[in-house]
Amino acid sequence: MPAARPSASRRTVLRGAAVTPVAGLGLAACSAPGGGAPADATPTAPVDLGTESEVAKGGAKLYREHNVVVSRSADGALKAYSTVCTHAGCPINKLQGTTLVCPCHGSEFDAVTGKVVRSPATEPLNELPVKAANGRIVAGPGA
């Protein structure tokens, strides 16, 4: 009687065990830094960001500590967006001119419109209410 052939060789089992941890790395790479939940995308209360003069006409300013970017159009109108990347929830920490650059996967956003200008992100940034009051910029709910 011929010997029964094993269903999986030792080599196959070891190869499967070696591939499993690598497959999990792809998922971990798209989580927020530190392995925690993504950063909060929107301030939960009005936040005083600073003086109006900090944002020049046609320019933008990144407020890292509040995850907010504020831009000012040529006519002086203010716009604000959350700077939490819509791809993987990473806080954006770099502003080049009026382009926000995400440190996690290189997504880029227009700070004036919130639109994606470079993938992997596909969704625009979340717009926030913003106003100038008494010479100060205030963003978030109730602004």
Coordinates of C-alpha atoms in Angstrom, one line a residue:
M1 CA 0.0 0.0 0.0
P2 CA 1.5 3.4 -1.0
A3 CA 2.3 5.9 1.8
A4 CA -0.2 8.7 2.2
R5 CA 1.1 12.0 1.0
P6 CA 1.1 14.7 3.6
S7 CA -1.3 17.6 2.8
A8 CA 1.3 20.3 3.4
S9 CA 5.1 19.9 3.5
R10 CA 7.2 21.5 6.2
R11 CA 8.6 23.9 3.6
T12 CA 5.0 25.1 2.7
V13 CA 4.1 25.6 6.3
L14 CA 7.3 27.6 7.0
R15 CA 6.8 29.7 3.9
G16 CA 3.2 30.6 5.0
A17 CA 4.4 31.5 8.5
A18 CA 7.0 33.8 7.1
V19 CA 4.6 35.6 4.7
T20 CA 1.9 36.2 7.3
P21 CA 3.7 38.9 9.3
V22 CA 4.7 40.7 6.1
A23 CA 1.1 40.9 4.9
G24 CA 0.2 42.6 8.2
L25 CA 2.8 45.4 7.6
G26 CA 0.7 46.8 4.7
L27 CA -2.2 47.4 7.1
A28 CA 0.0 48.9 9.8
A29 CA 1.6 51.3 7.3
C30 CA -1.8 53.1 6.7
S31 CA -2.6 53.8 10.4
A32 CA -1.9 57.0 12.2
P33 CA 1.6 57.5 13.6
G34 CA 2.1 55.9 17.0
G35 CA -0.3 53.1 16.2
G36 CA -3.3 54.9 17.8
A37 CA -6.5 56.1 16.3
P38 CA -6.2 58.9 13.7
A39 CA -5.9 62.4 15.0
D40 CA -9.1 64.4 15.5
A41 CA -10.0 66.0 12.2
T42 CA -11.9 68.9 13.6
P43 CA -11.6 71.2 16.6
T44 CA -14.6 70.6 18.9
A45 CA -14.8 74.3 20.0
P46 CA -13.7 77.6 18.5
V47 CA -9.9 77.9 18.5
D48 CA -8.0 81.3 18.6
L49 CA -5.2 80.8 16.1
G50 CA -3.5 84.2 16.3
T51 CA -3.5 87.6 14.7
E52 CA -5.1 88.2 11.3
S53 CA -1.8 89.6 10.0
E54 CA -0.2 86.1 10.3
V55 CA -2.0 85.1 7.1
A56 CA -1.0 87.2 4.1
K57 CA -3.3 87.8 1.1
G58 CA -2.7 84.9 -1.4
G59 CA -0.9 82.9 1.3
A60 CA -1.6 80.3 4.0
K61 CA -0.4 79.4 7.5
L62 CA -0.3 76.0 9.1
Y63 CA -1.3 75.8 12.8
R64 CA 0.2 72.3 13.6
E65 CA -0.8 72.3 17.2
H66 CA -4.5 72.6 16.2
N67 CA -4.4 70.6 12.9
V68 CA -5.7 73.6 11.0
V69 CA -4.5 75.5 7.9
V70 CA -5.9 79.0 7.2
S71 CA -5.5 80.7 3.8
R72 CA -6.5 84.2 2.6
S73 CA -7.6 84.9 -0.9
A74 CA -6.4 88.0 -2.8
D75 CA -9.7 89.8 -1.8
G76 CA -9.0 89.0 1.9
A77 CA -11.5 86.2 2.5
L78 CA -10.3 83.5 4.9
K79 CA -10.7 79.7 4.5
A80 CA -9.7 77.0 7.0
Y81 CA -9.3 73.3 6.6
S82 CA -8.4 70.4 8.9
T83 CA -4.9 69.2 8.3
V84 CA -5.6 65.6 9.1
C85 CA -4.9 63.7 5.9
T86 CA -8.0 62.1 4.5
H87 CA -6.0 59.0 3.3
A88 CA -4.8 57.6 6.6
G89 CA -5.5 60.1 9.3
C90 CA -1.9 61.4 9.7
P91 CA -1.5 65.0 10.9
I92 CA 0.0 67.1 8.1
N93 CA 3.1 69.0 9.4
K94 CA 4.5 70.6 6.2
L95 CA 3.3 73.6 4.2
Q96 CA 5.3 74.6 1.1
G97 CA 3.8 77.8 -0.3
T98 CA 0.1 76.9 -0.4
T99 CA 0.7 73.1 -0.7
L100 CA 0.3 70.8 2.3
V101 CA 2.4 67.7 2.3
C102 CA 1.5 64.6 4.4
P103 CA 4.5 63.0 6.0
C104 CA 3.0 59.4 6.0
H105 CA 2.4 58.7 2.3
G106 CA 3.2 61.9 0.4
S107 CA -0.4 63.1 -0.3
E108 CA -0.5 66.8 -1.2
F109 CA -3.4 69.2 -0.7
D110 CA -4.1 72.7 -1.9
A111 CA -4.3 74.8 1.3
V112 CA -6.6 77.4 -0.5
T113 CA -9.2 74.9 -1.8
G114 CA -8.6 71.8 0.3
K115 CA -8.4 69.7 -2.8
V116 CA -6.1 66.8 -3.4
V117 CA -3.2 67.6 -5.7
R118 CA -1.2 64.4 -5.3
S119 CA -2.4 60.9 -4.3
P120 CA -2.7 58.5 -2.5
A121 CA -5.4 60.6 -0.9
T122 CA -8.6 61.0 -3.0
E123 CA -10.8 63.0 -0.7
P124 CA -10.4 66.7 0.0
L125 CA -9.6 68.1 3.4
N126 CA -12.5 68.9 5.7
E127 CA -13.4 72.6 5.6
L128 CA -13.8 74.4 8.9
P129 CA -15.7 77.5 9.9
V130 CA -13.4 80.4 10.2
K131 CA -13.7 84.2 11.0
A132 CA -11.7 87.2 11.9
A133 CA -12.8 88.8 15.1
N134 CA -11.1 91.7 16.9
G135 CA -8.0 91.2 14.8
R136 CA -7.8 87.5 15.7
I137 CA -8.4 84.4 13.5
V138 CA -10.9 81.9 15.1
A139 CA -11.6 78.5 13.5
G140 CA -13.9 75.6 14.5
P141 CA -17.5 75.2 15.5
G142 CA -19.1 78.5 16.4
A143 CA -16.5 80.5 14.6

